[in-house]
Coordinates of C-alpha atoms in Angstrom, one line a residue:
X1 CA 95.5 83.6 58.6
X2 CA 99.2 84.5 58.3
X3 CA 101.6 81.7 57.5
X4 CA 103.7 82.7 60.5
X5 CA 102.2 82.2 63.9
X6 CA 103.5 82.1 67.5
X7 CA 105.0 78.8 68.6
X8 CA 102.3 78.4 71.3
X9 CA 99.9 77.0 68.6
X10 CA 99.3 73.2 69.1
X11 CA 100.4 70.7 66.5
X12 CA 98.3 69.9 63.5
X13 CA 97.4 66.3 62.9
X14 CA 97.4 64.5 59.7
X15 CA 93.7 63.6 60.2
X16 CA 92.7 67.0 61.7
X17 CA 94.7 69.4 59.6
X18 CA 93.0 72.7 59.0
X19 CA 93.0 74.7 55.8
X20 CA 94.7 77.6 57.6
X21 CA 98.2 76.0 57.9
X22 CA 101.1 77.6 59.7
X23 CA 104.8 77.4 59.8
X24 CA 106.5 78.8 63.0
X25 CA 109.6 80.8 62.9
X26 CA 110.5 80.0 66.5
X27 CA 111.3 76.6 68.1
X28 CA 109.1 74.2 70.0
X29 CA 109.8 71.2 72.2
X30 CA 112.4 70.8 75.0
X31 CA 115.5 68.8 75.7
X32 CA 116.6 66.8 78.8
X33 CA 119.9 65.1 79.4
X34 CA 119.1 61.6 80.7
X35 CA 122.6 60.1 81.0
X36 CA 126.0 61.6 80.5
X37 CA 127.3 58.2 79.7
X38 CA 125.8 54.8 79.2
X39 CA 129.3 53.4 78.4
X40 CA 128.7 52.9 74.7
X41 CA 127.6 55.0 71.7
X42 CA 124.0 54.4 70.7
X43 CA 124.5 53.3 67.1
X44 CA 121.5 50.9 67.0
X45 CA 118.3 51.1 69.1
X46 CA 115.1 49.2 69.5
X47 CA 112.2 49.8 72.0
X48 CA 110.7 46.5 73.2
X49 CA 107.3 45.7 74.6
X50 CA 108.5 45.8 78.2
X51 CA 109.4 49.4 77.6
X52 CA 113.1 48.9 77.7
X53 CA 115.5 49.9 74.9
X54 CA 118.2 47.6 73.6
X55 CA 121.2 49.7 72.5
X56 CA 124.5 48.6 71.0
X57 CA 127.4 49.9 68.9
X58 CA 130.2 47.5 67.8
X59 CA 132.9 45.2 69.3
X60 CA 135.9 46.5 67.4
X61 CA 135.9 50.1 68.7
X62 CA 138.3 48.9 71.5
X63 CA 137.2 48.7 75.1
X64 CA 134.0 50.6 76.0
X65 CA 133.3 52.6 79.2
X66 CA 131.1 50.0 80.8
X67 CA 132.2 46.6 82.2
X68 CA 130.5 43.3 81.6
X69 CA 128.5 42.0 84.5
X70 CA 130.0 39.7 87.2
X71 CA 133.6 40.1 86.0
X72 CA 132.8 38.4 82.7
X73 CA 135.1 38.9 79.6
X74 CA 134.6 38.1 76.0
X75 CA 137.3 36.0 74.4
X76 CA 137.4 36.3 70.6
X77 CA 140.6 35.4 68.8
X78 CA 139.0 36.8 65.6
X79 CA 138.6 40.2 67.0
X80 CA 140.7 42.8 65.3
X81 CA 141.3 45.2 68.2
X82 CA 141.0 43.5 71.6
X83 CA 140.8 39.7 71.7
X84 CA 140.1 39.6 75.5
X85 CA 137.5 42.3 76.2
X86 CA 135.9 42.7 79.6
X87 CA 133.8 45.7 78.5
X88 CA 130.2 45.6 77.2
X89 CA 129.2 46.9 73.7
X90 CA 125.4 46.6 74.3
X91 CA 123.2 47.9 77.1
X92 CA 119.5 47.7 78.1
X93 CA 118.1 51.1 79.1
X94 CA 115.0 51.5 81.3
X95 CA 113.4 54.9 80.5
X96 CA 111.1 54.9 83.5
X97 CA 113.9 54.3 86.0
X98 CA 116.5 56.1 83.9
X99 CA 118.9 53.2 84.5
X100 CA 120.9 50.9 82.3
X101 CA 122.8 47.6 82.5
X102 CA 125.4 45.9 80.4
X103 CA 124.6 43.2 77.9
X104 CA 126.8 40.7 76.1
X105 CA 127.3 40.4 72.4
X106 CA 129.8 37.8 71.3
X107 CA 130.5 38.9 67.7
X108 CA 130.8 42.2 65.9
X109 CA 127.4 43.9 65.4
X110 CA 128.9 46.9 63.5
X111 CA 126.5 48.3 60.9
X112 CA 124.0 45.5 61.4
X113 CA 120.2 45.4 61.1
X114 CA 117.1 43.9 62.7
X115 CA 113.4 44.0 63.6
X116 CA 111.1 43.0 66.4
X117 CA 109.3 39.8 65.8
X118 CA 105.6 39.0 66.4
X119 CA 106.4 37.5 69.8
X120 CA 108.1 40.7 70.9
X121 CA 111.7 39.5 70.7
X122 CA 114.3 41.4 68.8
X123 CA 115.9 39.4 66.0
X124 CA 119.1 41.1 64.8
X125 CA 121.2 40.1 61.9
X126 CA 124.7 40.5 60.5
X127 CA 127.5 42.9 61.2
X128 CA 131.2 42.8 60.4
X129 CA 134.0 40.3 60.5
X130 CA 133.0 37.3 62.6
X131 CA 129.5 38.8 63.0
X132 CA 128.5 39.1 59.4
X133 CA 126.5 35.8 59.2
X134 CA 125.2 35.8 62.8
X135 CA 121.7 36.0 63.9
X136 CA 121.1 37.3 67.4
X137 CA 118.0 37.3 69.5
X138 CA 117.0 39.2 72.6
X139 CA 113.7 38.4 74.3
X140 CA 112.2 41.0 76.7
X141 CA 111.6 39.8 80.3
X142 CA 110.3 41.2 83.5
X143 CA 113.4 40.2 85.5
X144 CA 115.7 43.2 85.1
X145 CA 118.9 41.1 85.2
X146 CA 117.6 38.0 83.4
X147 CA 117.7 38.9 79.7
X148 CA 120.7 38.8 77.4
X149 CA 121.7 38.2 73.8
X150 CA 121.5 34.7 72.3
X151 CA 123.7 34.1 69.2
X152 CA 123.1 31.7 66.3
X153 CA 126.1 30.9 64.2
X154 CA 125.7 30.9 60.5
X155 CA 122.0 31.9 60.7
X156 CA 122.4 33.8 57.5
X157 CA 123.2 32.5 54.0
X158 CA 125.2 35.5 53.0
X159 CA 127.4 38.1 54.7
X160 CA 125.1 41.0 55.8
X161 CA 126.8 44.3 56.4
X162 CA 124.7 47.5 55.9
X163 CA 121.6 45.5 55.0
X164 CA 117.9 46.3 55.8
X165 CA 115.3 44.2 57.5
X166 CA 111.5 44.3 57.2
X167 CA 108.9 42.2 59.1
X168 CA 106.6 40.5 56.7
X169 CA 102.9 39.6 57.0
X170 CA 103.8 35.9 57.5
X171 CA 106.0 36.7 60.5
X172 CA 109.4 36.3 58.8
X173 CA 111.9 39.0 58.3
X174 CA 113.2 39.8 54.8
X175 CA 116.9 40.9 54.8
X176 CA 117.8 43.0 51.8
X177 CA 121.2 43.8 50.4
X178 CA 124.3 44.8 52.2
X179 CA 127.8 45.5 51.1
X180 CA 128.5 43.5 47.9
X181 CA 125.3 41.5 48.3
X182 CA 122.8 42.1 45.5
X183 CA 120.2 39.7 46.9
X184 CA 117.9 39.0 49.8
X185 CA 117.0 36.2 52.2
X186 CA 114.5 35.4 54.9
X187 CA 114.7 34.6 58.6
X188 CA 113.6 32.2 59.8
X189 CA 114.0 30.0 56.7
X190 CA 111.2 27.7 55.6
X191 CA 112.3 26.5 52.3
X192 CA 115.4 25.0 50.7
X193 CA 116.4 28.1 48.8
X194 CA 118.7 30.4 50.7
X195 CA 119.4 33.5 48.5
X196 CA 117.3 35.3 45.9
X197 CA 118.9 37.7 43.4
X198 CA 117.8 41.3 43.3
X199 CA 119.3 42.9 40.2
X200 CA 117.9 46.3 41.2
X201 CA 120.7 46.5 43.8
X202 CA 123.3 46.1 41.1
X203 CA 121.6 48.7 38.9
X204 CA 121.7 51.2 41.8
X205 CA 125.3 50.7 42.8
X206 CA 127.7 53.7 42.3
X207 CA 131.0 51.8 42.4
X208 CA 133.3 52.9 45.2
X209 CA 130.7 55.1 46.9
X210 CA 128.0 52.4 46.4
X211 CA 125.0 54.6 47.5
X212 CA 122.7 51.6 47.7
X213 CA 123.5 50.4 51.2
X214 CA 120.8 50.3 53.9
X215 CA 118.2 50.5 51.2
X216 CA 114.8 51.9 52.4
X217 CA 112.5 48.9 52.5
X218 CA 108.8 49.5 53.4
X219 CA 105.9 47.1 53.4
X220 CA 103.1 48.4 51.1
X221 CA 99.4 47.9 51.9
X222 CA 99.2 45.3 49.1
X223 CA 101.9 43.1 50.6
X224 CA 104.6 44.1 48.1
X225 CA 107.8 45.9 49.1
X226 CA 108.7 49.5 48.2
X227 CA 112.5 49.4 47.9
X228 CA 114.4 52.6 47.4
X229 CA 118.1 52.6 46.7
X230 CA 120.3 55.4 45.5
X231 CA 117.9 57.7 43.7
X232 CA 115.0 55.5 42.6
X233 CA 112.6 52.8 43.7
X234 CA 110.7 49.7 42.7
X235 CA 107.7 47.9 44.0
X236 CA 108.7 44.3 44.5
X237 CA 106.8 41.0 44.9
X238 CA 109.2 38.9 47.0
X239 CA 107.0 35.8 46.6
X240 CA 107.1 35.7 42.8
X241 CA 110.5 37.5 42.8
X242 CA 109.2 40.0 40.3
X243 CA 109.3 43.8 39.9
X244 CA 105.7 45.0 40.0
X245 CA 106.4 48.6 39.3
X246 CA 109.3 51.0 38.5
X247 CA 109.0 54.4 40.0
X248 CA 110.5 57.6 38.4
X249 CA 113.9 58.8 39.6
X250 CA 113.7 61.3 42.4
X251 CA 114.1 64.8 40.9
X252 CA 117.6 66.0 40.8
X253 CA 119.0 62.5 40.6
X254 CA 121.1 62.7 43.8
X255 CA 121.5 59.6 46.0
X256 CA 119.6 59.3 49.3
X257 CA 120.9 56.0 50.7
X258 CA 124.1 55.1 52.5
X259 CA 126.7 56.7 52.5
X260 CA 124.8 59.6 51.0
X261 CA 122.3 58.8 53.8
X262 CA 119.0 60.6 53.7
X263 CA 116.1 59.1 55.6
X264 CA 112.7 57.7 54.7
X265 CA 109.4 56.8 56.2
X266 CA 106.0 55.5 55.2
X267 CA 103.6 58.2 56.2
X268 CA 100.6 57.4 58.5
X269 CA 98.1 55.0 57.0
X270 CA 94.6 56.4 57.6
X271 CA 92.1 53.5 58.1
X272 CA 89.3 55.8 59.2
X273 CA 87.7 55.8 55.8
X274 CA 88.8 52.3 54.9
X275 CA 88.7 50.1 58.0
X276 CA 89.0 46.9 56.0
X277 CA 92.2 48.1 54.3
X278 CA 90.8 48.6 50.8
X279 CA 92.1 51.6 48.9
X280 CA 94.2 52.9 51.8
X281 CA 96.5 55.6 50.5
X282 CA 100.2 54.9 51.0
X283 CA 102.8 57.7 50.7
X284 CA 106.5 57.6 51.2
X285 CA 108.6 60.6 52.3
X286 CA 112.4 60.7 51.6
X287 CA 114.3 63.6 53.0
X288 CA 117.9 64.9 52.9
X289 CA 121.0 63.1 51.7
X290 CA 124.1 64.2 49.9
X291 CA 124.8 65.3 46.3
X292 CA 126.4 62.7 44.1
X293 CA 130.2 62.7 44.5
X294 CA 130.1 64.0 48.1
X295 CA 131.6 60.8 49.5
X296 CA 134.6 61.0 47.2
X297 CA 135.1 64.7 47.9
X298 CA 134.9 64.3 51.7
X299 CA 137.8 61.8 51.3
X300 CA 140.0 64.7 50.1
X301 CA 138.7 67.2 52.6
X302 CA 135.9 68.9 50.6
X303 CA 132.6 68.8 52.4
X304 CA 129.7 69.5 50.1
X305 CA 126.4 70.9 51.4
X306 CA 123.8 68.2 52.0
X307 CA 120.5 68.1 50.2
X308 CA 117.8 70.5 51.5
X309 CA 114.7 68.9 50.1
X310 CA 112.3 66.0 50.5
X311 CA 110.4 63.9 48.0
X312 CA 107.0 62.6 48.6
X313 CA 105.2 60.0 46.5
X314 CA 101.9 58.1 46.5
X315 CA 103.3 54.6 45.8
X316 CA 99.9 53.2 44.7
X317 CA 98.8 56.1 42.5
X318 CA 98.0 55.3 38.9
X319 CA 100.8 57.6 37.8
X320 CA 103.1 58.2 40.8
X321 CA 105.1 61.4 40.7
X322 CA 107.6 62.7 43.3
X323 CA 106.4 66.0 44.8
X324 CA 109.4 68.0 46.0
X325 CA 109.5 70.2 49.1
X326 CA 112.3 72.4 50.6
X327 CA 113.4 71.7 54.2
X328 CA 114.4 74.6 56.4
X329 CA 118.0 73.7 55.8
X330 CA 120.3 71.0 54.4
X331 CA 120.6 67.7 56.3
X332 CA 122.5 64.5 55.8
X333 CA 122.3 61.6 58.3
X334 CA 119.0 62.8 59.8
X335 CA 116.6 60.4 61.6
X336 CA 112.8 60.3 60.9
X337 CA 110.7 59.5 64.0
X338 CA 107.0 59.0 63.6
X339 CA 105.1 60.7 66.4
X340 CA 101.8 59.5 67.9
X341 CA 100.0 62.6 66.6
X342 CA 100.8 61.7 63.0
X343 CA 103.6 64.1 62.5
X344 CA 107.2 63.3 61.7
X345 CA 110.2 64.5 63.6
X346 CA 113.5 64.9 61.7
X347 CA 116.5 65.0 64.1
X348 CA 120.3 64.5 64.2
X349 CA 122.7 64.8 61.3
X350 CA 125.0 67.3 59.6
X351 CA 124.6 70.1 57.1
X352 CA 127.5 69.0 54.9
X353 CA 129.5 65.9 54.0
X354 CA 128.3 62.3 54.1
X355 CA 128.2 59.3 56.3
X356 CA 131.5 57.6 57.0
X357 CA 134.6 58.2 59.1
X358 CA 135.2 61.9 59.6
X359 CA 133.1 62.8 56.6
X360 CA 130.5 65.0 58.2
X361 CA 130.6 68.7 59.1
X362 CA 128.3 71.5 60.3
X363 CA 126.1 69.6 62.8
X364 CA 122.4 70.3 62.6
X365 CA 121.2 70.9 66.2
X366 CA 117.6 71.9 65.5
X367 CA 115.1 69.1 64.9
X368 CA 112.4 69.8 62.3
X369 CA 108.7 68.9 62.6
X370 CA 107.0 67.7 59.4
X371 CA 103.2 67.9 59.3
X372 CA 102.0 65.5 56.5
X373 CA 98.4 66.8 56.6
X374 CA 99.3 70.5 56.0
X375 CA 99.4 72.0 52.4
X376 CA 102.7 71.9 50.7
X377 CA 104.8 74.9 51.6
X378 CA 103.6 74.9 55.2
X379 CA 104.6 71.5 56.6
X380 CA 107.9 72.3 58.4
X381 CA 108.5 73.8 61.8
X382 CA 112.0 74.2 63.2
X383 CA 112.2 73.0 66.8
X384 CA 114.4 74.0 69.8
X385 CA 118.0 72.9 69.4
X386 CA 120.1 70.5 71.5
X387 CA 123.7 71.4 72.3
X388 CA 125.1 68.0 71.4
X389 CA 126.2 67.3 67.9
X390 CA 124.7 63.9 66.7
X391 CA 126.8 63.0 63.7
X392 CA 127.6 59.7 62.1
X393 CA 126.4 56.7 64.1
X394 CA 123.6 58.4 66.0
X395 CA 120.0 57.3 66.4
X396 CA 116.6 58.3 67.7
X397 CA 113.4 56.4 68.7
X398 CA 110.0 57.2 70.1
X399 CA 109.2 56.1 73.7
X400 CA 105.8 55.1 74.9
X401 CA 105.4 58.3 76.9
X402 CA 105.8 60.4 73.7
X403 CA 109.4 61.5 74.3
X404 CA 112.0 60.9 71.6
X405 CA 115.2 59.1 72.9
X406 CA 118.3 60.4 71.1
X407 CA 121.9 59.1 71.4
X408 CA 125.0 58.1 69.7
X409 CA 127.6 59.8 67.5
X410 CA 131.0 58.3 66.8
X411 CA 132.4 59.4 63.5
X412 CA 135.8 57.7 64.3
X413 CA 137.4 54.4 63.7
X414 CA 137.6 53.9 67.5
X415 CA 136.2 55.5 70.6
X416 CA 137.8 59.0 70.5
X417 CA 136.9 61.4 73.3
X418 CA 139.5 64.2 72.8
X419 CA 141.5 65.9 70.2
X420 CA 138.9 65.6 67.4
X421 CA 136.3 67.8 65.9
X422 CA 133.3 65.6 67.1
X423 CA 134.3 63.5 70.0
X424 CA 132.6 60.1 70.6
X425 CA 129.4 60.7 72.5
X426 CA 128.1 58.2 75.1
X427 CA 125.2 60.2 76.3
X428 CA 121.4 59.9 76.1
X429 CA 119.0 62.8 75.7
X430 CA 115.2 63.0 75.5
X431 CA 113.4 65.4 73.2
X432 CA 109.9 66.3 74.4
X433 CA 107.8 67.5 71.5
X434 CA 105.5 70.5 72.2
X435 CA 102.5 68.2 72.8
X436 CA 104.1 67.3 76.2
X437 CA 104.1 70.9 77.3
X438 CA 102.3 71.4 80.6
X439 CA 99.9 73.9 79.0
X440 CA 98.2 71.0 77.3
X441 CA 97.6 68.9 80.5
X442 CA 94.0 70.1 80.7
X443 CA 93.1 68.4 77.4
X444 CA 95.6 65.5 77.6
X445 CA 93.8 62.1 77.5
X446 CA 94.9 59.2 79.8
X447 CA 94.1 55.6 78.8
X448 CA 92.4 53.6 81.5
X449 CA 91.9 50.4 79.6
X450 CA 92.8 48.1 78.0
X451 CA 95.8 47.2 80.1
X452 CA 99.2 46.9 78.4
X453 CA 99.8 43.7 76.4
X454 CA 96.2 42.8 75.6
X455 CA 95.8 40.8 72.4
X456 CA 93.7 42.0 69.5
X457 CA 92.8 40.1 66.4
X458 CA 92.9 41.4 62.8
X459 CA 89.7 43.3 62.0
X460 CA 88.5 42.9 65.6
X461 CA 86.7 45.8 67.4
X462 CA 88.0 46.8 70.8
X463 CA 87.1 49.5 73.3
X464 CA 89.5 52.0 74.7
X465 CA 88.4 53.8 77.9
X466 CA 90.2 57.1 78.6
X467 CA 89.8 60.1 80.8
X468 CA 90.2 63.8 80.2
X469 CA 90.2 66.6 82.7
X470 CA 86.7 67.8 83.6
X471 CA 87.9 71.3 82.8
X472 CA 88.4 70.4 79.2
X473 CA 84.7 70.8 78.4
X474 CA 82.7 68.5 76.2
X475 CA 84.8 65.8 74.4
X476 CA 83.4 65.3 70.9
X477 CA 84.0 62.5 68.4
X478 CA 85.7 64.8 66.0
X479 CA 88.2 65.8 68.7
X480 CA 89.5 62.2 69.2
X481 CA 91.6 59.9 67.1
X482 CA 93.4 56.6 67.9
X483 CA 96.8 55.8 66.5
X484 CA 98.8 52.6 66.5
X485 CA 102.6 52.6 66.1
X486 CA 105.1 49.8 65.5
X487 CA 108.4 50.8 67.1
X488 CA 111.4 50.5 64.7
X489 CA 114.9 49.1 64.8
X490 CA 116.8 52.3 64.1
X491 CA 120.3 52.7 62.8
X492 CA 122.1 54.8 60.2
X493 CA 119.2 57.2 59.7
X494 CA 116.5 54.5 58.9
X495 CA 113.8 53.1 61.2
X496 CA 113.3 49.6 60.0
X497 CA 109.7 48.4 60.4
X498 CA 108.5 51.8 61.6
X499 CA 104.7 52.1 60.9
X500 CA 101.9 54.3 62.1
X501 CA 98.2 53.7 61.5
X502 CA 95.1 55.9 62.3
X503 CA 92.4 53.5 63.3
X504 CA 88.8 53.7 62.3
X505 CA 86.4 54.7 65.1
X506 CA 82.9 53.4 65.5
X507 CA 81.6 55.8 68.2
X508 CA 82.6 57.8 71.2
X509 CA 80.5 57.8 74.3
X510 CA 80.6 59.3 77.8
X511 CA 80.8 56.9 80.7
X512 CA 78.0 58.2 82.9
X513 CA 79.4 56.7 86.1
X514 CA 82.6 58.7 85.9
X515 CA 83.0 62.4 85.1
X516 CA 85.5 63.0 82.4
X517 CA 85.6 59.3 81.4
X518 CA 84.9 58.2 77.8
X519 CA 85.0 55.1 75.6
X520 CA 85.8 54.9 72.0
X521 CA 85.3 51.8 69.9
X522 CA 88.0 51.2 67.2
X523 CA 88.7 48.4 64.7
X524 CA 92.1 46.8 64.5
X525 CA 93.8 46.7 61.0
X526 CA 92.3 44.1 58.8
X527 CA 95.4 42.2 57.6
X528 CA 99.1 41.6 58.0
X529 CA 99.7 43.7 54.9
X530 CA 98.4 46.7 56.7
X531 CA 100.2 45.8 60.0
X532 CA 102.4 42.7 60.5
X533 CA 101.6 40.8 63.7
X534 CA 103.4 41.9 66.8
X535 CA 103.4 44.6 69.5
X536 CA 102.2 48.1 68.8
X537 CA 101.8 51.2 70.9
X538 CA 98.3 52.5 70.9
X539 CA 97.6 56.2 71.6
X540 CA 94.4 58.3 72.1
X541 CA 94.8 61.7 70.6
X542 CA 92.5 64.5 71.9
X543 CA 92.5 67.9 70.3
X544 CA 95.9 67.1 68.8
X545 CA 97.4 66.0 72.1
X546 CA 98.4 62.3 72.5
X547 CA 98.1 60.2 75.6
X548 CA 100.8 57.9 76.9
X549 CA 100.6 54.7 74.8
X550 CA 99.6 51.2 75.8
X551 CA 101.0 48.1 74.3
X552 CA 98.6 46.0 72.2
X553 CA 99.6 42.6 70.6
X554 CA 98.1 42.3 67.2
X555 CA 97.6 38.8 65.9

């Protein structure tokens, strides 16, 4: 088969990839403008288990374009721009209704971090100025007007600005690094110690440009943390405070973390062969970024082409080695979004420059699909473009219906809508991957049960009933897979806590009483190392086409 095929071919799954791999020359997927303005720029985003998305930017941009509810105002004498601000800097977006409402943050959340907790609440940490030691929580509720931010003063032991959070198997978050913070801490805290030194963050600092902020922190299947900063990584045991393994430097030696800002993801964990979690392969993908020195050069008006490659590494291999792949084009400040079919969407960003004020040029309007299960050299497919540049301070997340929510872009010190190369953008768009095309409706599964929010214990078997159009023909076990995805907290090109698992199946059967109705028995992940407790979206994938997901609470 030729390596170049028409774009009408369906997506290839990690777990169903064929030997005859393809790369399409033409685009796939479609774009829809959802809101011309939500009043703020989508710098940070998190999908919650009530299907609503919490979005915020920062409090020191000046006044936003949406007012706080009920005539409220925020009084903050420490604020550097507007001490009395009656505008909102956070909103809650409802994708089903395509509506939004203002929320209240009291302190500056600029360049902060966070993660959803096991109970479904968002715990969000740090920021700038009077927000740098704050912990904020947002609990989802059914009442559309009843939820708002709750702030906890001095919840952090250190100032956290440009740090990274990861949910741990014991239900805590670990908060790693930040500007001039070469350490980590936990939230909530359960011991007397507050801060733990991490010399690796000193070793990976590049002075003025730093290049070790927003480190890529990923939970390995053995419970240790894969931590990537600048151009190299370690495997770290946070309990014993010891480096378990040093990984080789990524080839080329160029930095990938902020402000050189590539992106990274843990590729899907396939539990189909190892339902108990033993010997599950874990691979990390790091894509894009900026050559060393790009940040300094951008400051004097020279915008260097971004990096056009990805590195992929098996982090538990006996002798791990980076395998390098070329992307269709250079990209810095791109976002990686795990899709329910096991593929990765790379979206947003620039072709040259770096992160930081006015430092990016050459917007990359075409997303790229990365197929992990295809042979090297045939994993990328360029998708149809948006017409909205998404530069510095943009974000993207997956919704339960399979669309990708995209927003943000404010490469300026303040909101700036005119007279600049890339105006502040307050809009939201949805990118619909090709699997949502109507031509696949005949094979698209629909989950009937369990209902959303059901609880499932570690290692527990549970049954998923789904339907497929009678015109699809016989549904075979090899045609069906079940995936489980933890929605990330996304900001600055990294999805914190993003995780996708392919569940082991123990049999597909037809439900005789209903034509086109089937049941598949699957087993939940066996431990918190594989999947920390909390809410996950579960999808049935039939012939490479995913259903709408349902929420499952893993405990």
